Every structure is written in structure tokens, then in C-alpha cells.
mmCIF file of C-alpha atoms in Angstrom:
data_model
loop_
_atom_site.group_PDB
_atom_site.id
_atom_site.type_symbol
_atom_site.label_atom_id
_atom_site.label_comp_id
_atom_site.label_asym_id
_atom_site.label_seq_id
_atom_site.Cartn_x
_atom_site.Cartn_y
_atom_site.Cartn_z
ATOM 1 C CA UNK A 1 -8.326 -12.223 -37.711
ATOM 2 C CA UNK A 2 -10.082 -15.121 -35.988
ATOM 3 C CA UNK A 3 -10.659 -14.634 -32.263
ATOM 4 C CA UNK A 4 -9.315 -17.575 -30.211
ATOM 5 C CA UNK A 5 -12.061 -19.952 -29.122
ATOM 6 C CA UNK A 6 -10.409 -22.165 -26.498
ATOM 7 C CA UNK A 7 -8.667 -21.444 -23.237
ATOM 8 C CA UNK A 8 -5.386 -22.756 -24.639
ATOM 9 C CA UNK A 9 -5.641 -20.456 -27.646
ATOM 10 C CA UNK A 10 -6.452 -17.433 -25.487
ATOM 11 C CA UNK A 11 -3.486 -18.163 -23.224
ATOM 12 C CA UNK A 12 -1.181 -18.440 -26.241
ATOM 13 C CA UNK A 13 -2.523 -15.136 -27.570
ATOM 14 C CA UNK A 14 -1.903 -13.474 -24.200
ATOM 15 C CA UNK A 15 1.677 -14.765 -24.129
ATOM 16 C CA UNK A 16 2.211 -13.346 -27.605
ATOM 17 C CA UNK A 17 0.777 -9.972 -26.542
ATOM 18 C CA UNK A 18 2.934 -9.569 -23.420
ATOM 19 C CA UNK A 19 6.147 -8.216 -25.079
ATOM 20 C CA UNK A 20 4.097 -5.753 -27.118
ATOM 21 C CA UNK A 21 2.300 -4.559 -23.993
ATOM 22 C CA UNK A 22 5.677 -4.051 -22.295
ATOM 23 C CA UNK A 23 6.691 -1.781 -25.165
ATOM 24 C CA UNK A 24 3.477 0.221 -24.706
ATOM 25 C CA UNK A 25 3.730 0.547 -20.912
ATOM 26 C CA UNK A 26 5.075 4.105 -20.863
ATOM 27 C CA UNK A 27 2.314 5.270 -23.190
ATOM 28 C CA UNK A 28 -0.365 3.411 -21.242
ATOM 29 C CA UNK A 29 0.775 5.050 -18.021
ATOM 30 C CA UNK A 30 1.003 8.491 -19.613
ATOM 31 C CA UNK A 31 -2.515 8.303 -21.085
ATOM 32 C CA UNK A 32 -3.970 7.009 -17.784
ATOM 33 C CA UNK A 33 -6.147 4.581 -19.735
ATOM 34 C CA UNK A 34 -5.706 1.800 -22.250
ATOM 35 C CA UNK A 35 -5.275 3.127 -25.798
ATOM 36 C CA UNK A 36 -7.949 2.039 -28.263
ATOM 37 C CA UNK A 37 -5.616 -0.248 -30.175
ATOM 38 C CA UNK A 38 -4.570 -2.009 -26.952
ATOM 39 C CA UNK A 39 -8.228 -2.652 -26.113
ATOM 40 C CA UNK A 40 -8.756 -3.900 -29.653
ATOM 41 C CA UNK A 41 -5.820 -6.310 -29.368
ATOM 42 C CA UNK A 42 -7.105 -7.634 -26.033
ATOM 43 C CA UNK A 43 -10.551 -8.137 -27.547
ATOM 44 C CA UNK A 44 -9.086 -9.863 -30.593
ATOM 45 C CA UNK A 45 -7.082 -12.157 -28.298
ATOM 46 C CA UNK A 46 -10.327 -13.394 -26.742
ATOM 47 C CA UNK A 47 -9.499 -11.968 -23.335
ATOM 48 C CA UNK A 48 -12.918 -10.477 -22.625
ATOM 49 C CA UNK A 49 -14.787 -13.688 -23.483
ATOM 50 C CA UNK A 50 -13.046 -15.755 -20.807
ATOM 51 C CA UNK A 51 -16.029 -15.726 -18.423
ATOM 52 C CA UNK A 52 -18.532 -17.160 -20.923
ATOM 53 C CA UNK A 53 -19.396 -20.834 -20.913
ATOM 54 C CA UNK A 54 -20.076 -23.196 -23.772
ATOM 55 C CA UNK A 55 -23.808 -22.461 -23.550
ATOM 56 C CA UNK A 56 -22.895 -19.018 -24.928
ATOM 57 C CA UNK A 57 -20.364 -20.325 -27.425
ATOM 58 C CA UNK A 58 -17.617 -19.268 -25.011
ATOM 59 C CA UNK A 59 -14.391 -21.044 -24.044
ATOM 60 C CA UNK A 60 -15.649 -22.360 -20.646
ATOM 61 C CA UNK A 61 -12.321 -21.569 -18.991
ATOM 62 C CA UNK A 62 -11.527 -22.690 -15.475
ATOM 63 C CA UNK A 63 -10.610 -20.112 -12.851
ATOM 64 C CA UNK A 64 -7.031 -21.349 -13.079
ATOM 65 C CA UNK A 65 -6.936 -20.776 -16.835
ATOM 66 C CA UNK A 66 -8.404 -17.287 -16.456
ATOM 67 C CA UNK A 67 -5.803 -16.424 -13.830
ATOM 68 C CA UNK A 68 -2.958 -17.653 -16.021
ATOM 69 C CA UNK A 69 -4.123 -15.416 -18.881
ATOM 70 C CA UNK A 70 -4.280 -12.389 -16.574
ATOM 71 C CA UNK A 71 -0.826 -13.300 -15.267
ATOM 72 C CA UNK A 72 0.643 -13.310 -18.783
ATOM 73 C CA UNK A 73 -0.932 -9.956 -19.650
ATOM 74 C CA UNK A 74 0.251 -8.366 -16.389
ATOM 75 C CA UNK A 75 3.742 -9.677 -17.171
ATOM 76 C CA UNK A 76 3.573 -7.276 -20.093
ATOM 77 C CA UNK A 77 1.782 -4.406 -18.364
ATOM 78 C CA UNK A 78 0.077 -4.245 -14.977
ATOM 79 C CA UNK A 79 -2.720 -1.903 -16.068
ATOM 80 C CA UNK A 80 -3.522 -4.045 -19.097
ATOM 81 C CA UNK A 81 -3.670 -7.114 -16.878
ATOM 82 C CA UNK A 82 -5.874 -5.289 -14.394
ATOM 83 C CA UNK A 83 -8.315 -4.127 -17.073
ATOM 84 C CA UNK A 84 -8.438 -7.606 -18.592
ATOM 85 C CA UNK A 85 -9.199 -9.087 -15.188
ATOM 86 C CA UNK A 86 -12.082 -6.630 -14.670
ATOM 87 C CA UNK A 87 -13.400 -6.518 -18.232
ATOM 88 C CA UNK A 88 -13.777 -10.289 -18.636
ATOM 89 C CA UNK A 89 -16.411 -10.426 -15.879
ATOM 90 C CA UNK A 90 -19.214 -9.913 -18.406
ATOM 91 C CA UNK A 91 -19.643 -13.648 -18.877
ATOM 92 C CA UNK A 92 -19.543 -14.248 -15.146
ATOM 93 C CA UNK A 93 -22.311 -11.722 -14.488
ATOM 94 C CA UNK A 94 -24.398 -13.267 -17.272
ATOM 95 C CA UNK A 95 -25.001 -16.338 -15.100
ATOM 96 C CA UNK A 96 -26.806 -14.180 -12.539
ATOM 97 C CA UNK A 97 -29.081 -12.465 -15.074
ATOM 98 C CA UNK A 98 -32.280 -13.753 -16.638
ATOM 99 C CA UNK A 99 -31.047 -15.657 -19.715
ATOM 100 C CA UNK A 100 -33.289 -13.860 -22.209
ATOM 101 C CA UNK A 101 -32.230 -10.450 -20.890
ATOM 102 C CA UNK A 102 -28.555 -11.425 -20.842
ATOM 103 C CA UNK A 103 -28.705 -12.555 -24.482
ATOM 104 C CA UNK A 104 -30.211 -9.206 -25.432
ATOM 105 C CA UNK A 105 -27.668 -7.233 -23.378
ATOM 106 C CA UNK A 106 -24.643 -9.112 -24.675
ATOM 107 C CA UNK A 107 -25.016 -9.748 -28.419
ATOM 108 C CA UNK A 108 -21.260 -10.426 -28.454
ATOM 109 C CA UNK A 109 -19.259 -12.470 -25.962
ATOM 110 C CA UNK A 110 -16.393 -10.004 -26.360
ATOM 111 C CA UNK A 111 -18.130 -7.132 -24.548
ATOM 112 C CA UNK A 112 -16.485 -5.380 -21.595
ATOM 113 C CA UNK A 113 -18.031 -4.670 -18.190
ATOM 114 C CA UNK A 114 -16.644 -2.230 -15.602
ATOM 115 C CA UNK A 115 -17.953 -0.764 -12.360
ATOM 116 C CA UNK A 116 -17.946 -0.902 -8.560
ATOM 117 C CA UNK A 117 -19.966 -3.523 -6.706
ATOM 118 C CA UNK A 118 -20.158 -1.776 -3.342
ATOM 119 C CA UNK A 119 -23.668 -0.322 -2.873
ATOM 120 C CA UNK A 120 -22.829 3.367 -2.807
ATOM 121 C CA UNK A 121 -25.691 4.325 -5.138
ATOM 122 C CA UNK A 122 -29.391 4.843 -4.505
ATOM 123 C CA UNK A 123 -32.062 2.948 -6.439
ATOM 124 C CA UNK A 124 -35.701 3.984 -6.101
ATOM 125 C CA UNK A 125 -38.115 1.124 -6.785
ATOM 126 C CA UNK A 126 -40.500 2.042 -9.626
ATOM 127 C CA UNK A 127 -42.824 0.025 -11.884
ATOM 128 C CA UNK A 128 -40.756 -2.322 -14.010
ATOM 129 C CA UNK A 129 -37.433 -1.595 -12.339
ATOM 130 C CA UNK A 130 -35.481 1.157 -10.593
ATOM 131 C CA UNK A 131 -34.358 4.769 -10.935
ATOM 132 C CA UNK A 132 -30.630 4.729 -10.221
ATOM 133 C CA UNK A 133 -28.566 7.680 -9.016
ATOM 134 C CA UNK A 134 -25.125 7.834 -7.454
ATOM 135 C CA UNK A 135 -21.399 8.267 -7.686
ATOM 136 C CA UNK A 136 -18.973 5.376 -7.564
ATOM 137 C CA UNK A 137 -15.174 5.136 -7.388
ATOM 138 C CA UNK A 138 -12.686 2.801 -9.042
ATOM 139 C CA UNK A 139 -14.401 2.133 -12.361
ATOM 140 C CA UNK A 140 -11.400 0.232 -13.729
ATOM 141 C CA UNK A 141 -11.629 -0.001 -17.514
ATOM 142 C CA UNK A 142 -14.700 2.239 -17.658
ATOM 143 C CA UNK A 143 -13.102 4.304 -20.431
ATOM 144 C CA UNK A 144 -13.515 1.363 -22.827
ATOM 145 C CA UNK A 145 -16.460 -0.520 -21.264
ATOM 146 C CA UNK A 146 -19.732 -1.518 -22.931
ATOM 147 C CA UNK A 147 -21.670 -2.013 -19.682
ATOM 148 C CA UNK A 148 -21.259 -0.652 -16.161
ATOM 149 C CA UNK A 149 -22.322 -2.657 -13.098
ATOM 150 C CA UNK A 150 -22.939 -0.733 -9.868
ATOM 151 C CA UNK A 151 -24.087 -1.552 -6.378
ATOM 152 C CA UNK A 152 -27.003 0.396 -4.929
ATOM 153 C CA UNK A 153 -29.175 0.464 -1.832
ATOM 154 C CA UNK A 154 -32.893 0.111 -2.509
ATOM 155 C CA UNK A 155 -35.496 2.708 -1.592
ATOM 156 C CA UNK A 156 -39.278 2.615 -1.816
ATOM 157 C CA UNK A 157 -41.198 5.898 -1.793
ATOM 158 C CA UNK A 158 -38.060 7.647 -0.572
ATOM 159 C CA UNK A 159 -37.537 5.323 2.391
ATOM 160 C CA UNK A 160 -34.990 2.493 2.811
ATOM 161 C CA UNK A 161 -36.422 -0.795 1.585
ATOM 162 C CA UNK A 162 -36.093 -3.522 4.182
ATOM 163 C CA UNK A 163 -34.412 -3.956 7.551
ATOM 164 C CA UNK A 164 -31.503 -4.282 7.107
ATOM 165 C CA UNK A 165 -31.737 -2.300 3.915
ATOM 166 C CA UNK A 166 -31.657 -4.296 0.701
ATOM 167 C CA UNK A 167 -29.049 -3.759 -1.991
ATOM 168 C CA UNK A 168 -28.668 -4.935 -5.567
ATOM 169 C CA UNK A 169 -26.277 -4.832 -8.519
ATOM 170 C CA UNK A 170 -27.494 -2.891 -11.533
ATOM 171 C CA UNK A 171 -26.187 -2.896 -15.095
ATOM 172 C CA UNK A 172 -26.345 0.247 -17.207
ATOM 173 C CA UNK A 173 -25.081 0.841 -20.766
ATOM 174 C CA UNK A 174 -21.848 2.828 -20.758
ATOM 175 C CA UNK A 175 -23.407 5.702 -22.741
ATOM 176 C CA UNK A 176 -25.732 6.420 -19.801
ATOM 177 C CA UNK A 177 -22.775 6.891 -17.444
ATOM 178 C CA UNK A 178 -20.683 10.018 -16.928
ATOM 179 C CA UNK A 179 -16.982 9.420 -16.249
ATOM 180 C CA UNK A 180 -15.307 11.803 -13.781
ATOM 181 C CA UNK A 181 -11.571 12.104 -14.480
ATOM 182 C CA UNK A 182 -10.203 11.494 -10.982
ATOM 183 C CA UNK A 183 -7.577 8.846 -11.790
ATOM 184 C CA UNK A 184 -4.328 10.657 -10.910
ATOM 185 C CA UNK A 185 -2.684 7.985 -8.786
ATOM 186 C CA UNK A 186 0.517 6.439 -7.503
ATOM 187 C CA UNK A 187 0.295 3.416 -9.790
ATOM 188 C CA UNK A 188 -1.922 1.362 -12.114
ATOM 189 C CA UNK A 189 -2.310 4.675 -13.887
ATOM 190 C CA UNK A 190 -3.235 3.071 -17.199
ATOM 191 C CA UNK A 191 -6.275 1.278 -15.777
ATOM 192 C CA UNK A 192 -8.440 4.398 -16.118
ATOM 193 C CA UNK A 193 -10.118 3.577 -12.803
ATOM 194 C CA UNK A 194 -12.033 6.852 -12.691
ATOM 195 C CA UNK A 195 -15.028 7.835 -10.609
ATOM 196 C CA UNK A 196 -18.335 7.802 -12.460
ATOM 197 C CA UNK A 197 -21.853 9.076 -11.921
ATOM 198 C CA UNK A 198 -25.289 7.846 -12.933
ATOM 199 C CA UNK A 199 -28.181 10.276 -12.617
ATOM 200 C CA UNK A 200 -31.820 9.181 -12.486
ATOM 201 C CA UNK A 201 -31.360 6.393 -15.038
ATOM 202 C CA UNK A 202 -34.126 3.815 -15.391
ATOM 203 C CA UNK A 203 -32.778 0.278 -14.911
ATOM 204 C CA UNK A 204 -35.175 -2.499 -15.954
ATOM 205 C CA UNK A 205 -35.569 -5.207 -13.331
ATOM 206 C CA UNK A 206 -34.106 -7.751 -15.749
ATOM 207 C CA UNK A 207 -30.860 -5.736 -15.857
ATOM 208 C CA UNK A 208 -30.238 -6.303 -12.146
ATOM 209 C CA UNK A 209 -28.603 -9.200 -10.332
ATOM 210 C CA UNK A 210 -27.835 -10.730 -6.985
ATOM 211 C CA UNK A 211 -24.981 -13.171 -6.416
ATOM 212 C CA UNK A 212 -27.383 -15.235 -4.321
ATOM 213 C CA UNK A 213 -29.613 -15.899 -7.359
ATOM 214 C CA UNK A 214 -28.189 -17.964 -10.228
ATOM 215 C CA UNK A 215 -30.169 -17.937 -13.481
ATOM 216 C CA UNK A 216 -27.637 -19.500 -15.816
ATOM 217 C CA UNK A 217 -26.151 -23.005 -15.643
ATOM 218 C CA UNK A 218 -24.971 -24.088 -12.212
ATOM 219 C CA UNK A 219 -21.379 -25.101 -11.612
ATOM 220 C CA UNK A 220 -17.972 -23.713 -10.638
ATOM 221 C CA UNK A 221 -18.517 -20.349 -12.374
ATOM 222 C CA UNK A 222 -21.941 -19.750 -10.807
ATOM 223 C CA UNK A 223 -20.591 -18.773 -7.392
ATOM 224 C CA UNK A 224 -20.785 -15.490 -5.481
ATOM 225 C CA UNK A 225 -17.023 -14.872 -5.349
ATOM 226 C CA UNK A 226 -16.252 -15.974 -8.907
ATOM 227 C CA UNK A 227 -15.216 -12.477 -10.004
ATOM 228 C CA UNK A 228 -12.403 -12.390 -7.413
ATOM 229 C CA UNK A 229 -10.662 -15.620 -8.355
ATOM 230 C CA UNK A 230 -8.427 -14.403 -11.175
ATOM 231 C CA UNK A 231 -7.257 -11.275 -9.356
ATOM 232 C CA UNK A 232 -3.932 -12.820 -8.185
ATOM 233 C CA UNK A 233 -2.886 -13.044 -11.815
ATOM 234 C CA UNK A 234 -2.036 -9.341 -11.804
ATOM 235 C CA UNK A 235 0.432 -9.271 -8.885
ATOM 236 C CA UNK A 236 1.910 -12.631 -9.913
ATOM 237 C CA UNK A 237 2.532 -11.376 -13.438
ATOM 238 C CA UNK A 238 4.177 -8.200 -12.195
ATOM 239 C CA UNK A 239 6.360 -10.054 -9.683
ATOM 240 C CA UNK A 240 7.523 -12.501 -12.370
ATOM 241 C CA UNK A 241 8.342 -9.612 -14.696
ATOM 242 C CA UNK A 242 10.343 -7.857 -11.985
ATOM 243 C CA UNK A 243 12.267 -11.027 -11.144
ATOM 244 C CA UNK A 244 13.190 -11.655 -14.775
ATOM 245 C CA UNK A 245 14.184 -8.038 -15.290
ATOM 246 C CA UNK A 246 16.347 -7.936 -12.159
ATOM 247 C CA UNK A 247 18.057 -11.217 -13.010
ATOM 248 C CA UNK A 248 18.855 -10.115 -16.554
ATOM 249 C CA UNK A 249 20.037 -6.697 -15.395
ATOM 250 C CA UNK A 250 22.265 -8.169 -12.681
ATOM 251 C CA UNK A 251 23.809 -10.605 -15.149
ATOM 252 C CA UNK A 252 24.467 -7.749 -17.546
ATOM 253 C CA UNK A 253 26.216 -5.801 -14.807
ATOM 254 C CA UNK A 254 28.494 -8.732 -13.991
ATOM 255 C CA UNK A 255 26.896 -9.361 -10.583
ATOM 256 C CA UNK A 256 26.613 -13.131 -11.002
ATOM 257 C CA UNK A 257 29.077 -13.742 -8.170
ATOM 258 C CA UNK A 258 27.835 -10.945 -5.927
ATOM 259 C CA UNK A 259 26.611 -12.464 -2.642
ATOM 260 C CA UNK A 260 23.892 -9.889 -1.943
ATOM 261 C CA UNK A 261 22.496 -10.265 -5.454
ATOM 262 C CA UNK A 262 22.479 -14.044 -5.236
ATOM 263 C CA UNK A 263 20.724 -14.124 -1.874
ATOM 264 C CA UNK A 264 18.142 -11.448 -2.742
ATOM 265 C CA UNK A 265 17.161 -13.058 -6.028
ATOM 266 C CA UNK A 266 16.975 -16.496 -4.430
ATOM 267 C CA UNK A 267 14.803 -15.266 -1.549
ATOM 268 C CA UNK A 268 12.468 -13.488 -3.942
ATOM 269 C CA UNK A 269 12.235 -16.549 -6.194
ATOM 270 C CA UNK A 270 11.404 -18.710 -3.181
ATOM 271 C CA UNK A 271 8.665 -16.338 -2.079
ATOM 272 C CA UNK A 272 7.256 -16.131 -5.591
ATOM 273 C CA UNK A 273 7.258 -19.887 -6.140
ATOM 274 C CA UNK A 274 5.519 -20.625 -2.844
ATOM 275 C CA UNK A 275 2.970 -17.833 -3.283
ATOM 276 C CA UNK A 276 2.088 -18.802 -6.835
ATOM 277 C CA UNK A 277 1.734 -22.452 -5.845
ATOM 278 C CA UNK A 278 -0.649 -21.471 -3.044
ATOM 279 C CA UNK A 279 -2.861 -19.507 -5.422
ATOM 280 C CA UNK A 280 -3.185 -22.263 -7.989
ATOM 281 C CA UNK A 281 -3.512 -25.055 -5.451
ATOM 282 C CA UNK A 282 -6.478 -23.322 -3.794
ATOM 283 C CA UNK A 283 -8.083 -22.588 -7.180
ATOM 284 C CA UNK A 284 -7.699 -26.187 -8.336
ATOM 285 C CA UNK A 285 -9.094 -27.626 -5.105
ATOM 286 C CA UNK A 286 -12.105 -25.306 -5.255
ATOM 287 C CA UNK A 287 -12.719 -26.167 -8.907
ATOM 288 C CA UNK A 288 -12.494 -29.918 -8.256
ATOM 289 C CA UNK A 289 -15.123 -29.736 -5.522
ATOM 290 C CA UNK A 290 -17.497 -27.487 -7.444
ATOM 291 C CA UNK A 291 -17.180 -29.320 -10.766
ATOM 292 C CA UNK A 292 -18.039 -32.577 -8.978
ATOM 293 C CA UNK A 293 -21.361 -31.068 -7.930
ATOM 294 C CA UNK A 294 -20.290 -29.874 -4.499
ATOM 295 C CA UNK A 295 -20.591 -26.428 -2.965
ATOM 296 C CA UNK A 296 -18.167 -24.134 -1.207
ATOM 297 C CA UNK A 297 -19.529 -25.544 2.042
ATOM 298 C CA UNK A 298 -17.976 -28.881 1.074
ATOM 299 C CA UNK A 299 -14.510 -27.371 1.397
ATOM 300 C CA UNK A 300 -12.863 -27.722 4.789
ATOM 301 C CA UNK A 301 -12.556 -24.475 6.769
ATOM 302 C CA UNK A 302 -8.845 -24.437 5.964
ATOM 303 C CA UNK A 303 -9.453 -24.963 2.228
ATOM 304 C CA UNK A 304 -12.101 -22.257 2.108
ATOM 305 C CA UNK A 305 -9.944 -19.787 4.000
ATOM 306 C CA UNK A 306 -7.078 -20.539 1.601
ATOM 307 C CA UNK A 307 -8.966 -18.844 -1.235
ATOM 308 C CA UNK A 308 -8.963 -15.266 0.109
ATOM 309 C CA UNK A 309 -5.670 -15.785 1.960
ATOM 310 C CA UNK A 310 -3.746 -16.927 -1.117
ATOM 311 C CA UNK A 311 -5.181 -13.944 -3.002
ATOM 312 C CA UNK A 312 -4.100 -11.477 -0.321
ATOM 313 C CA UNK A 313 -0.694 -13.135 -0.046
ATOM 314 C CA UNK A 314 -0.127 -12.802 -3.805
ATOM 315 C CA UNK A 315 -0.701 -9.048 -3.652
ATOM 316 C CA UNK A 316 1.448 -8.466 -0.589
ATOM 317 C CA UNK A 317 4.234 -10.795 -1.702
ATOM 318 C CA UNK A 318 4.434 -9.146 -5.113
ATOM 319 C CA UNK A 319 4.872 -5.765 -3.460
ATOM 320 C CA UNK A 320 7.552 -7.197 -1.177
ATOM 321 C CA UNK A 321 9.431 -8.792 -4.085
ATOM 322 C CA UNK A 322 9.370 -5.638 -6.179
ATOM 323 C CA UNK A 323 10.493 -3.520 -3.210
ATOM 324 C CA UNK A 324 13.477 -5.787 -2.528
ATOM 325 C CA UNK A 325 14.484 -5.845 -6.187
ATOM 326 C CA UNK A 326 14.101 -2.060 -6.382
ATOM 327 C CA UNK A 327 16.535 -1.786 -3.459
ATOM 328 C CA UNK A 328 18.864 -4.338 -5.047
ATOM 329 C CA UNK A 329 19.180 -2.281 -8.234
ATOM 330 C CA UNK A 330 19.817 0.829 -6.108
ATOM 331 C CA UNK A 331 19.987 4.149 -7.992
ATOM 332 C CA UNK A 332 19.250 2.479 -11.340
ATOM 333 C CA UNK A 333 15.692 1.929 -10.071
ATOM 334 C CA UNK A 334 14.801 5.549 -9.479
ATOM 335 C CA UNK A 335 14.976 6.958 -12.987
ATOM 336 C CA UNK A 336 11.808 6.906 -15.021
ATOM 337 C CA UNK A 337 10.991 5.037 -17.157
ATOM 338 C CA UNK A 338 12.653 2.281 -15.141
ATOM 339 C CA UNK A 339 10.157 -0.601 -15.091
ATOM 340 C CA UNK A 340 11.058 -1.246 -11.452
ATOM 341 C CA UNK A 341 9.895 2.265 -10.612
ATOM 342 C CA UNK A 342 6.584 1.600 -12.357
ATOM 343 C CA UNK A 343 6.173 -1.864 -10.827
ATOM 344 C CA UNK A 344 6.882 -0.454 -7.364
ATOM 345 C CA UNK A 345 4.094 2.067 -7.814
ATOM 346 C CA UNK A 346 1.759 -0.459 -9.428
ATOM 347 C CA UNK A 347 2.107 -3.049 -6.660
ATOM 348 C CA UNK A 348 1.803 -0.376 -3.981
ATOM 349 C CA UNK A 349 -1.440 0.826 -5.536
ATOM 350 C CA UNK A 350 -2.987 -2.604 -6.104
ATOM 351 C CA UNK A 351 -2.282 -3.517 -2.473
ATOM 352 C CA UNK A 352 -4.758 -0.832 -1.429
ATOM 353 C CA UNK A 353 -7.592 -2.923 -2.865
ATOM 354 C CA UNK A 354 -9.839 -4.559 -0.291
ATOM 355 C CA UNK A 355 -8.637 -8.046 -1.252
ATOM 356 C CA UNK A 356 -5.202 -7.164 0.170
ATOM 357 C CA UNK A 357 -6.405 -5.558 3.387
ATOM 358 C CA UNK A 358 -6.425 -6.821 6.984
ATOM 359 C CA UNK A 359 -10.198 -7.142 6.680
ATOM 360 C CA UNK A 360 -9.519 -10.252 4.599
ATOM 361 C CA UNK A 361 -7.229 -11.674 7.265
ATOM 362 C CA UNK A 362 -9.974 -11.145 9.842
ATOM 363 C CA UNK A 363 -12.507 -12.787 7.518
ATOM 364 C CA UNK A 364 -10.369 -15.885 7.009
ATOM 365 C CA UNK A 365 -9.409 -16.069 10.674
ATOM 366 C CA UNK A 366 -13.009 -15.743 11.761
ATOM 367 C CA UNK A 367 -14.014 -18.542 9.401
ATOM 368 C CA UNK A 368 -11.307 -20.815 10.811
ATOM 369 C CA UNK A 369 -12.492 -20.062 14.350
ATOM 370 C CA UNK A 370 -16.211 -20.153 13.685
ATOM 371 C CA UNK A 371 -16.540 -16.407 14.253
ATOM 372 C CA UNK A 372 -18.181 -13.602 12.265
ATOM 373 C CA UNK A 373 -16.290 -12.600 9.075
ATOM 374 C CA UNK A 374 -16.020 -8.904 8.241
ATOM 375 C CA UNK A 375 -16.178 -9.488 4.468
ATOM 376 C CA UNK A 376 -18.142 -12.714 3.922
ATOM 377 C CA UNK A 377 -18.316 -12.319 0.136
ATOM 378 C CA UNK A 378 -14.586 -13.162 0.000
ATOM 379 C CA UNK A 379 -15.617 -16.627 1.209
ATOM 380 C CA UNK A 380 -18.545 -16.804 -1.192
ATOM 381 C CA UNK A 381 -21.072 -16.122 1.556
ATOM 382 C CA UNK A 382 -24.016 -13.908 0.529
ATOM 383 C CA UNK A 383 -26.400 -14.430 3.433
#
């Protein structure tokens, strides 16, 4: 089977996969990870190569195209969409690594990366690199990853390095990582987002990266917040799935002329349409500026704030839509394996991610007012 090579082909493959993923959703949730054949199908569909540019022989997909693929996969299964969204970051990270090292690390553009970027680990500076130790949470997709990227604070001779202390992202082969089976959660159960530990592993300096230092080609994909852009695809895909399911179920029950059903579905469709439009409008505007040689600073404050705000709004609106549809279907929603039950738990869980928290609202509001953002990376700010 030939792996798709263009963004259009990968999107078509994702659309073809979605019904099959829906059929596997119960199993995916029960296993609390993606089954091997599901990972294989995602890899064969070209999903994990989406972040690689043409200089790697990749599809050079825009952020909008990447998000649409994730949306289609999440329409089939939320955990599969989530793992695709995380796992495809390999090509994005490659732009922040020394090219020679990246080529050695990633002999295939279909390799999967997992891990947590927050610097909860400890890296002791040693000749040629670092000795990395720590425990991290939320290693989504780590059960099928090839590489694991982890944030760590730097130490020199046992003391914090720098004031304020420096941190760095470090990439370690999956076989040098121990997975801790902690992923017993409300939703997104199939994402396998377990804790993991790394103990005194040597990380060569060339296997580390900073989002402030681009080593690959410049352009729209060589930006600090690039790995966050396609995240709205997951909640949008789930919300669309819930809307289609509720509409079909209501029609089957003969509720076409029921006032409450009509109003609820219409309100949810309106919210979905507006939210989705906001996500893609902000992605397109950002891409236009960056592809023309501009920087994120060339966006107006309102345009730049729209990026994290549209992302947050997608997560929260999806949860709201699913909750209202769950209530609309009444007792039919509560019996497992009702997909509405699963989608309710999935959207509730994904809304606990930092991108859906009030910290993002503060960050965007501060940017609009010229204040200090709490989470500057959401705006692409690394300094």
C-alpha cells in the first residue's frame, strides 16, 4: 500500500478511515490505548508525516490542512484524533533540531513523537549533552511512540543553571523510557496518555531543542506555537459527530416536528458553525502573514489573540454542544456504549487541557491590553 504523499491524499485517507475508527471506538476505549492495527492504519494513511516539509520529502501541509485531517479522524474516534494530533509533531520538532541530527533521528517521516513539554524533569549538564531524570504526565500516544520529547530544567554541578533557571526540550528514544500505567480517566481513555519516567539517560546536545532557535527552513511551520495549531480539530470533529448522530437519531424517533429538538439542534449547529469558522479564519490569516515572510508580530493584537481564543472556544463549545445533545436524547444517552456518553466524557476530559483553561483567556486579554500574559507560548512568545 502506497502512503499518501500530498495533503489532499492524506485528508481523503482520513475521511475513509473515520467510519472504521467509529466501529473500533469501544475497543479503543476498553484497551486505554490505540491498538497496533489502528496505529498501523494511521501511519499508512500518512497521518504522522503531516508536519514534514518538502525538504524532507513530506507533504508540506498548512496548519489548516493538518487541522482538517485531525477533525476527520476525531469524527471517527476522539482518542485516535488526539493521538494523531500529538504524534504528527515529529516533523514540526525537526525544524528546531540540527538538520544532520534530525535526519539521523528520523530515518522515516512516518515516525511518532509523544511527551510533555512542561519542564518537570531535571537535566544535569555534562560533556556532550545532559543526564536526564524525571517523571512526566500526559504522554499521549506514548504506548506507540518512536521518540519522546520532554521538558527539563537545567542544572550544572547540582545547582540550577541560570537566573531565572534555564529549561530545554530533550528527545529520547522510546525504548529508554518507562511508561507508568496511570491512564484511568473520565474520557479520552484510548489515548494512552500515561505518566512516564526517564532515569539518568544521556541525551546528546544535538537531540535537544528550543522553540526560540530554528535550524530548519524558516516559514509558517517554524514558529514556537506550531504544535498547538491543529488541536481544535479534535473537539470540532467530536462536536460534528455528535450533531450528526443526534440529528439522525431524532429523525429516526419521529421528532422532526418536535419544537425542543428543532431549537436545540439549530442552536448547536449555529454554535458549531461560528466556532469552526473562527478557528479556520484565524489559522488562514496567520498562515497568509507568515507565508508572505512576515512574523507573528505582524498580526494585529486582535488577530494574534484570535489564535489561542479560537482554540479555547472550540474545546469549550464542543463540550457545550455534546452536553446539550446528551440532555436532548435524555435516558437514551446514559447507556454504554452510547456514543453520546463517550463524547460527553471525552470533551469533558479534553477541556482540562491547558489550552482550554482561563489562563488562556488571561493571556489573550493581557495581549489585547498590553499587559503580561500568563502563558506567552500560546501567542508564540518564547522570550
